[in-house]
Coordinates of C-alpha atoms in Angstrom, one line a residue:
M1 CA -81.9 -87.4 -120.6
D2 CA -83.4 -90.9 -120.1
R3 CA -82.2 -92.2 -123.5
P4 CA -79.3 -91.7 -125.8
T5 CA -79.5 -88.7 -128.1
T6 CA -77.6 -86.9 -130.8
L7 CA -76.4 -83.4 -130.6
Q8 CA -76.3 -82.0 -134.1
L9 CA -73.9 -79.1 -134.5
L10 CA -75.1 -77.0 -137.5
V11 CA -72.1 -75.5 -139.1
G12 CA -72.6 -72.4 -141.2
D13 CA -70.1 -69.9 -142.6
V14 CA -66.5 -69.8 -141.4
S15 CA -64.1 -66.9 -141.2
G16 CA -61.8 -66.4 -144.2
W17 CA -59.2 -64.9 -141.9
G18 CA -57.6 -67.9 -140.4
G19 CA -60.5 -70.4 -140.2
A20 CA -61.7 -72.0 -137.0
N21 CA -61.3 -75.2 -134.9
L22 CA -64.1 -76.8 -132.9
K23 CA -63.5 -79.0 -129.9
V24 CA -66.3 -80.9 -128.2
R25 CA -66.0 -82.3 -124.7
L26 CA -68.4 -84.6 -123.0
D27 CA -68.1 -84.6 -119.2
G28 CA -64.6 -83.1 -119.6
E29 CA -63.3 -85.6 -122.1
E30 CA -62.6 -84.4 -125.6
I31 CA -64.7 -86.5 -128.0
L32 CA -64.5 -84.5 -131.3
T33 CA -62.1 -82.1 -132.9
K34 CA -62.9 -80.5 -136.3
E35 CA -60.6 -78.1 -138.1
F36 CA -62.1 -75.6 -140.6
A37 CA -58.9 -74.5 -142.2
D38 CA -58.4 -71.3 -144.2
P39 CA -56.9 -72.7 -147.4
D40 CA -54.9 -69.5 -148.2
D41 CA -53.9 -68.8 -144.6
R42 CA -55.3 -65.3 -144.3
E43 CA -54.2 -64.1 -147.8
K44 CA -57.8 -63.5 -148.8
T45 CA -60.5 -62.9 -146.2
D46 CA -63.6 -64.0 -148.0
T47 CA -66.1 -65.9 -145.9
L48 CA -65.7 -69.7 -146.3
T49 CA -69.0 -71.4 -147.2
G50 CA -67.7 -74.9 -148.1
Y51 CA -67.8 -76.2 -144.5
A52 CA -71.5 -75.9 -144.0
G53 CA -73.2 -79.1 -142.8
I54 CA -74.0 -81.1 -139.7
L55 CA -71.6 -82.6 -137.2
P56 CA -73.3 -85.3 -135.1
V57 CA -72.2 -85.9 -131.5
E58 CA -73.6 -89.0 -129.8
I59 CA -74.6 -88.5 -126.1
P60 CA -75.4 -91.5 -124.0
A61 CA -78.4 -91.6 -121.6
G62 CA -78.1 -89.9 -118.3
H63 CA -76.9 -86.5 -117.0
H64 CA -74.0 -85.0 -118.9
T65 CA -72.1 -81.8 -119.5
V66 CA -71.3 -80.9 -123.2
E67 CA -68.9 -78.1 -124.0
V68 CA -68.3 -76.8 -127.5
D69 CA -65.3 -74.4 -128.0
N70 CA -63.8 -72.7 -131.0
T71 CA -60.0 -72.7 -130.4
G72 CA -59.2 -71.5 -133.9
H73 CA -58.0 -68.1 -135.2
D74 CA -61.5 -66.6 -135.8
W75 CA -65.2 -67.3 -135.9
V76 CA -67.5 -70.1 -137.1
G77 CA -71.3 -69.8 -137.5
L78 CA -72.8 -72.5 -135.4
G79 CA -76.2 -73.7 -134.3
Y80 CA -77.4 -76.8 -132.6
R81 CA -80.3 -79.2 -132.1
F82 CA -81.0 -82.4 -130.3
K83 CA -82.3 -85.4 -132.2
G84 CA -84.0 -88.4 -130.5
T85 CA -85.0 -86.6 -127.3
L86 CA -88.8 -87.1 -127.7
G87 CA -90.3 -90.5 -127.0

């Protein structure tokens, strides 16, 4: 991209069986880690809704590789959008 932009990670529901853990890398360098902990450590398995929101990731101008991984015990509902890409 020819200008800086923001990748918005749209966090939804999280597994109530162990939670999740997001790691974001920009060009191979880890720039964000966000844990979505399961408060009762797998005792109850109800879906966790309290983590819903937006995680912003700033991306400088130029060509980049962005990786988003969930290294936690279970799933997280995740969407994304780019903000500031249109001139």
